[in-house]
PDB file of C-alpha atoms in Angstrom:
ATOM      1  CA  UNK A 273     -13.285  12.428   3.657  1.00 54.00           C
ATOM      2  CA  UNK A 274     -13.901   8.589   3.854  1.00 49.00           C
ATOM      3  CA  UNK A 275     -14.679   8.665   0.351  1.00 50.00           C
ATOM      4  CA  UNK A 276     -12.177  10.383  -0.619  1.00 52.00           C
ATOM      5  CA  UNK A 277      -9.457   7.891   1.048  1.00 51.00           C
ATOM      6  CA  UNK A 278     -11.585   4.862  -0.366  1.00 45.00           C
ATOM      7  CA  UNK A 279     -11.089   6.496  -3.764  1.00 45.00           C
ATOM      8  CA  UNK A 280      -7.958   6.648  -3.709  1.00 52.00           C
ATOM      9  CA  UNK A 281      -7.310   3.105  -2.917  1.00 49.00           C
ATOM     10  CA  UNK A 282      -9.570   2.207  -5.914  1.00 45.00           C
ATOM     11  CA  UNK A 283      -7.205   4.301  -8.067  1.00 50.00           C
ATOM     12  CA  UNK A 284      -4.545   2.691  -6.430  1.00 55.00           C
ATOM     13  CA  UNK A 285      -5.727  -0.476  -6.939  1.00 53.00           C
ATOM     14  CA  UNK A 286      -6.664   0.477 -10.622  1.00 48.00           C
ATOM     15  CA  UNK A 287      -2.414   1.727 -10.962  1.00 59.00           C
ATOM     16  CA  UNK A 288      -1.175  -1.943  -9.290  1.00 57.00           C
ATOM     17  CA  UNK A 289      -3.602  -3.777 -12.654  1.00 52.00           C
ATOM     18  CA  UNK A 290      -1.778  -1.257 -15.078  1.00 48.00           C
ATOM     19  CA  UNK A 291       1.361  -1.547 -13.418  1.00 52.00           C
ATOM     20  CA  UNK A 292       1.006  -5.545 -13.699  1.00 47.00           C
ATOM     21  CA  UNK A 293      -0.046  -5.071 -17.255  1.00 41.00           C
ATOM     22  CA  UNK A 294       2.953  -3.297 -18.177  1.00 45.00           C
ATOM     23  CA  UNK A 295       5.911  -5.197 -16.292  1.00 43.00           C
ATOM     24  CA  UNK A 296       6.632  -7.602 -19.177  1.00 33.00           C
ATOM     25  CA  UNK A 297       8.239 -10.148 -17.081  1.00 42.00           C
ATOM     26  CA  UNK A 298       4.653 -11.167 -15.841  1.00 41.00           C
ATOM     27  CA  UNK A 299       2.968 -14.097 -17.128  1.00 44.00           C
ATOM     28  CA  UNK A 300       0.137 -14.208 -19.092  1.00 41.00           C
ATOM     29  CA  UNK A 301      -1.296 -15.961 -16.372  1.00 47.00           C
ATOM     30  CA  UNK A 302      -0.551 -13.113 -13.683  1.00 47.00           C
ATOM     31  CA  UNK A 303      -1.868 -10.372 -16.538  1.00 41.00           C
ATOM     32  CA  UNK A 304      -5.378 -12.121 -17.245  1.00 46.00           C
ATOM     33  CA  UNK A 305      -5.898 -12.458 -13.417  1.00 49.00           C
ATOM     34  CA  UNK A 306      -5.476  -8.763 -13.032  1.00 45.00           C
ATOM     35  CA  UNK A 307      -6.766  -7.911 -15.659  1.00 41.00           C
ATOM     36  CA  UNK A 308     -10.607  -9.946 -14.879  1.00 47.00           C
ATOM     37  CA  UNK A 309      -9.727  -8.911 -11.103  1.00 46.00           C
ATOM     38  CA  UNK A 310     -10.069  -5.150 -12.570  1.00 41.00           C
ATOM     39  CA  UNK A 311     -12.833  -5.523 -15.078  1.00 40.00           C
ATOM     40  CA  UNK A 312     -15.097  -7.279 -12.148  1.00 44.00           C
ATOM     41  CA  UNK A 313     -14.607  -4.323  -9.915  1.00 40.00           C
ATOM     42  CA  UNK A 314     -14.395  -1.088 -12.549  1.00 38.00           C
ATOM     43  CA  UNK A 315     -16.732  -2.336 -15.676  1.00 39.00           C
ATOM     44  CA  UNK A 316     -15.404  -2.583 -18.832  1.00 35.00           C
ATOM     45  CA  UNK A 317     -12.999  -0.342 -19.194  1.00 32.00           C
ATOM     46  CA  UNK A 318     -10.064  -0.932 -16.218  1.00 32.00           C
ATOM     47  CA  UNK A 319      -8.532   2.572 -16.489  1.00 33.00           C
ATOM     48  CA  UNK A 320     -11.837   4.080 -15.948  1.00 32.00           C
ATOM     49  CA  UNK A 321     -12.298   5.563 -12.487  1.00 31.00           C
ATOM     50  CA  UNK A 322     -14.958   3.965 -10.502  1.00 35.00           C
ATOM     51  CA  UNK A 323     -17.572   6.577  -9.280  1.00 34.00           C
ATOM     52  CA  UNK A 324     -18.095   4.854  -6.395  1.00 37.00           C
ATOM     53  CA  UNK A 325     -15.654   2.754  -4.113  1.00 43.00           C
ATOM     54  CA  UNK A 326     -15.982  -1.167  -3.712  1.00 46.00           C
ATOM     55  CA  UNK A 327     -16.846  -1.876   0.042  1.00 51.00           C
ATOM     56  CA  UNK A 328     -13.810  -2.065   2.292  1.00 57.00           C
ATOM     57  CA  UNK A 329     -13.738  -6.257   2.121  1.00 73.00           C
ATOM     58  CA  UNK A 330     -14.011  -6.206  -1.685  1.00 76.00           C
ATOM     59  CA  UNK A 331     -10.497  -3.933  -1.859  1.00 78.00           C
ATOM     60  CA  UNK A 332      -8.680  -6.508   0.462  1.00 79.00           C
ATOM     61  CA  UNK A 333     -10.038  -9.327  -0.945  1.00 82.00           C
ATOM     62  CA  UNK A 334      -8.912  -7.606  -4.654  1.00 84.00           C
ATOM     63  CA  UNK A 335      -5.421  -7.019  -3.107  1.00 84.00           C
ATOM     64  CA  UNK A 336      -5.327 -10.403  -1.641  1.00 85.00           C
ATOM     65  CA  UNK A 337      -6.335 -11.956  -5.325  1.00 84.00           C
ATOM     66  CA  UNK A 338      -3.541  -9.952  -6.691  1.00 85.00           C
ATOM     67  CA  UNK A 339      -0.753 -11.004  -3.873  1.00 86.00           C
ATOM     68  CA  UNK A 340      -1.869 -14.794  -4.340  1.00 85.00           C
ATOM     69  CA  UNK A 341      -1.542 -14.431  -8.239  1.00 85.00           C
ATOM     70  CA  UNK A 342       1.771 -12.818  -8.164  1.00 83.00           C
ATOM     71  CA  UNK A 343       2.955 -15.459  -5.229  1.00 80.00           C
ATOM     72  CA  UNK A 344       1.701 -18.422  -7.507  1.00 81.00           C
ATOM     73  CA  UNK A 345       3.835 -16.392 -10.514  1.00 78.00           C
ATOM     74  CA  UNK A 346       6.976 -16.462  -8.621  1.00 78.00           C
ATOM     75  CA  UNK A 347       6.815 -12.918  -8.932  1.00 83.00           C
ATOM     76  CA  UNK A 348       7.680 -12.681  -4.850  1.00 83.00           C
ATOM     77  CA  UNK A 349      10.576 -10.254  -5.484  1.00 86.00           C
ATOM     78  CA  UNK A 350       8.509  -7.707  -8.382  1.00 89.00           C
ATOM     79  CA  UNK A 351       8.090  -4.321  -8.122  1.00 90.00           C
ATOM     80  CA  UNK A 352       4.333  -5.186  -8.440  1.00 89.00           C
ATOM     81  CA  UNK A 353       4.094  -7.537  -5.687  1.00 90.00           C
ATOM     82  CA  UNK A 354       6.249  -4.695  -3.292  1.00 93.00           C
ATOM     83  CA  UNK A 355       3.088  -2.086  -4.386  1.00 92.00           C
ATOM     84  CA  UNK A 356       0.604  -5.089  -3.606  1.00 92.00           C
ATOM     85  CA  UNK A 357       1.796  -4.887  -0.142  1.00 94.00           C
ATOM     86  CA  UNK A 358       2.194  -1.300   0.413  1.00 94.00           C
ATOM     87  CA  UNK A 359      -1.532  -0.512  -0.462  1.00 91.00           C
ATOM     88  CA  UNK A 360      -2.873  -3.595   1.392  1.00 92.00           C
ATOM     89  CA  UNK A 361      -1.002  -2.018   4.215  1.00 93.00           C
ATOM     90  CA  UNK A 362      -2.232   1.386   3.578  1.00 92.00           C
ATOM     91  CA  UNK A 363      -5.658  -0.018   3.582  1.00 90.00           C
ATOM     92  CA  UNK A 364      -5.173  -1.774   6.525  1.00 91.00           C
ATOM     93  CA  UNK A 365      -4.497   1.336   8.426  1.00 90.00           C
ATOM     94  CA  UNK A 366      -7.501   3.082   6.680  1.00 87.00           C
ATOM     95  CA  UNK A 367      -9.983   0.147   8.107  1.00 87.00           C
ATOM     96  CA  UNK A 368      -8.670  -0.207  11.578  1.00 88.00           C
ATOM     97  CA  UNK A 369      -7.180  -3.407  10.495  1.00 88.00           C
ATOM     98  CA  UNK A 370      -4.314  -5.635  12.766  1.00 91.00           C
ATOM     99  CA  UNK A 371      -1.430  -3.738  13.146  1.00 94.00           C
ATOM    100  CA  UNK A 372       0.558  -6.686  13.130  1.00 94.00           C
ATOM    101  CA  UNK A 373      -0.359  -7.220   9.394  1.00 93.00           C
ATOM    102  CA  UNK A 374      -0.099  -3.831   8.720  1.00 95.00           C
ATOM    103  CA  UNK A 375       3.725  -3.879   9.803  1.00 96.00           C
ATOM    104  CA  UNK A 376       4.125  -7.109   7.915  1.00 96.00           C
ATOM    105  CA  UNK A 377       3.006  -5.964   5.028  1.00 96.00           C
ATOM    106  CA  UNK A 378       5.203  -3.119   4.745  1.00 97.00           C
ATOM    107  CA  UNK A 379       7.952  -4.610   6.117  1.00 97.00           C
ATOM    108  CA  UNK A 380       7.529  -7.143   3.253  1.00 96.00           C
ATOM    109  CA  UNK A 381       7.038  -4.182   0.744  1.00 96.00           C
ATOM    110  CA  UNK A 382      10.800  -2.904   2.174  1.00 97.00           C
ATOM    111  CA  UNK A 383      12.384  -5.660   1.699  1.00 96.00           C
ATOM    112  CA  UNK A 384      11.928  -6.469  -1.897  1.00 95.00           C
ATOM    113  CA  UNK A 385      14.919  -3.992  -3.561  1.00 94.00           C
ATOM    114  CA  UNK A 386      12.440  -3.255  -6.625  1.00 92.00           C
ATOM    115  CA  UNK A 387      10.256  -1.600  -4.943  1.00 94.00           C
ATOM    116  CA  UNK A 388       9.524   1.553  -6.419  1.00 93.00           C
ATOM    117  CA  UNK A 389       9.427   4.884  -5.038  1.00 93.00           C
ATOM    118  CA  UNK A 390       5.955   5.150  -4.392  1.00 93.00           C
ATOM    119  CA  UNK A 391       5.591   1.631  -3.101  1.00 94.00           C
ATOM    120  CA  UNK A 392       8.485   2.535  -0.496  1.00 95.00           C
ATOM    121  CA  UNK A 393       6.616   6.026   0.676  1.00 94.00           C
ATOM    122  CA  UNK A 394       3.145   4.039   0.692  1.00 94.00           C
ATOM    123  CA  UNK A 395       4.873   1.445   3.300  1.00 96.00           C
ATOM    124  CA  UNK A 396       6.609   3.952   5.638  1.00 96.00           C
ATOM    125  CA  UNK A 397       3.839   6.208   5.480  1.00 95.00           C
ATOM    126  CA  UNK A 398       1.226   3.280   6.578  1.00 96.00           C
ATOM    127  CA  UNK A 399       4.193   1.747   8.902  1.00 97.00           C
ATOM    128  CA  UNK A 400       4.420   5.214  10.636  1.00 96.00           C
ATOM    129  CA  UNK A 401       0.728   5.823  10.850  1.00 95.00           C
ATOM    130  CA  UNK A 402      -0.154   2.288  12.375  1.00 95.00           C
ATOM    131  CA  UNK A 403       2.842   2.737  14.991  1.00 95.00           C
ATOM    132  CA  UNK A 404       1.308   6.315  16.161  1.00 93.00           C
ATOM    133  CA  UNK A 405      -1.722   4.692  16.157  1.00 93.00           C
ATOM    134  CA  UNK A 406      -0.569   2.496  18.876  1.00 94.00           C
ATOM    135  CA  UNK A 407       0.765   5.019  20.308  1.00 92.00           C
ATOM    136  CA  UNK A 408       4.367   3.832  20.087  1.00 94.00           C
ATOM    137  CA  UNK A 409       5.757   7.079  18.833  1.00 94.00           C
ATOM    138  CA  UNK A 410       9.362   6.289  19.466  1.00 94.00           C
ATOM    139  CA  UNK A 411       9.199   3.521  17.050  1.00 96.00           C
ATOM    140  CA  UNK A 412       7.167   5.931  14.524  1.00 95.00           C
ATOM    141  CA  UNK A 413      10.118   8.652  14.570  1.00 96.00           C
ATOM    142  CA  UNK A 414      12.404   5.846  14.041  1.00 96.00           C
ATOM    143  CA  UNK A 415      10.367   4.100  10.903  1.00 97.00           C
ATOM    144  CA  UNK A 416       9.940   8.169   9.548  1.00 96.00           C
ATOM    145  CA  UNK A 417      14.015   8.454   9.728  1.00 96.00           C
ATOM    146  CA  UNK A 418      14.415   5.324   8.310  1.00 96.00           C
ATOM    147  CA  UNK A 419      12.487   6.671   5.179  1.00 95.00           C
ATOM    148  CA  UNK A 420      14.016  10.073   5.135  1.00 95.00           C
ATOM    149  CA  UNK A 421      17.550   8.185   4.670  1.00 95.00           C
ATOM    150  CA  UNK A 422      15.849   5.873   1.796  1.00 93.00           C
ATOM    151  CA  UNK A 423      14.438   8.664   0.179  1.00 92.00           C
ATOM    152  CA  UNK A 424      16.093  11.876   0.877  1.00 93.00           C
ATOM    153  CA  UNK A 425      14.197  14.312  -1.182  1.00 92.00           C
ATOM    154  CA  UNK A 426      10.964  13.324   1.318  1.00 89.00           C
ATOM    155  CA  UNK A 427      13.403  14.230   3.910  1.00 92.00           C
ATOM    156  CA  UNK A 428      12.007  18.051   5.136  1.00 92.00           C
ATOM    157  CA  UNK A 429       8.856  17.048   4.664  1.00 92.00           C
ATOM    158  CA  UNK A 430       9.216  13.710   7.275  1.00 93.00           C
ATOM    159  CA  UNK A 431      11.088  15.648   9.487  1.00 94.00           C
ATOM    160  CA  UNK A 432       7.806  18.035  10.226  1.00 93.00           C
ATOM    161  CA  UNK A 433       6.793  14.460  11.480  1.00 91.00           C
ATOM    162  CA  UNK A 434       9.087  13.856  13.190  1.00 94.00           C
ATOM    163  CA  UNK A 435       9.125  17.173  15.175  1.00 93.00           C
ATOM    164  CA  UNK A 436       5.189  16.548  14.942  1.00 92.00           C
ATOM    165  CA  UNK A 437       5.398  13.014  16.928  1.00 92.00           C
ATOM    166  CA  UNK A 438       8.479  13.761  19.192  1.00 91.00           C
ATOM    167  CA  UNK A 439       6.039  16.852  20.618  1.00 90.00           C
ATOM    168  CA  UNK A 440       3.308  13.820  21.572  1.00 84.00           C
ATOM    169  CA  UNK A 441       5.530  11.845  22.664  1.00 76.00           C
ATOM    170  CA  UNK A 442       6.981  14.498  25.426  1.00 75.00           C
ATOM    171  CA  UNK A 443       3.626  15.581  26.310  1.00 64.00           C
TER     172      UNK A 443
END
């Protein structure tokens, strides 16, 4: 199961490169970075998917590379940069890393109003998660209703959460 989660952060990370190669308002700067970040990590070919994940340090210090990049770019506002910070959250919570990054990083990820869909469920899911975690499940219920009113057709499925952490909480 592990390898399973650590694969899907290497497609994830795999997604942020395309999703930097496609937003055209990145420099070619930002792209090449990305793009050689990718190529190190995958082989030659960036949309192939890696049979194997990098270790753990490897995908943060990948996500980190990208954040810098996109920082340098003045790219602090970009879609990209908002996905950046919901996977190095989500990966954060997969590794046991600091919760107090963790919540930065999606709280970051929130507050950028590009942020995509799937950037927006990748930060309140890992925001949630990290909060249960500490076993603060008050203020998990209240980052899972948060989502459900930003994204309303996730709302049934968050509310089985919801009932899900209110039961620990009571017990």
């Amino acid at each position: 199961q592990h390898s399973q989660k650590s694969s899907l952060v290497s497609l994830n990370l795999v997604c942020l490169a395309a999703s930097i190669c496609a937003t055209s308002a990145i420099s070619p700067v930002a792209y090449q970075h990305a793009h050689n970040q990718s190529l190190r990590w995958h082989g030659r070919s960036k949309l192939a998917l890696p049979h194997h994940a990098a270790p753990i340090n490897q995908q943060e210090k990948l996500l980190c590379s990208v954040i810098s990049k996109l920082q340098e770019e003045d790219l602090q506002n970009s879609a990209a940069i908002a996905l950046a910070f919901a996977m190095r959250a989500a990966y954060l919570v997969e590794s046991g890393g600091d919760p107090s990054d963790t919540i930065e990083d999606c709280a970051r990820c929130l507050a950028i109003p590009s942020a995509t869909a799937q950037a927006r469920r990748l930060a309140f899911r890992a925001w949630a998660d990290v909060e249960e975690r500490l076993g603060n499940y008050d203020e998990a219920v209240s980052v899972l209703r948060q989502w459900a009113q930003s994204q309303p057709s996730c709302a049934t499925k968050i509310q089985k959460e919801i009932l899900r952490l209110l039961s620990l909480s009571t017990t």
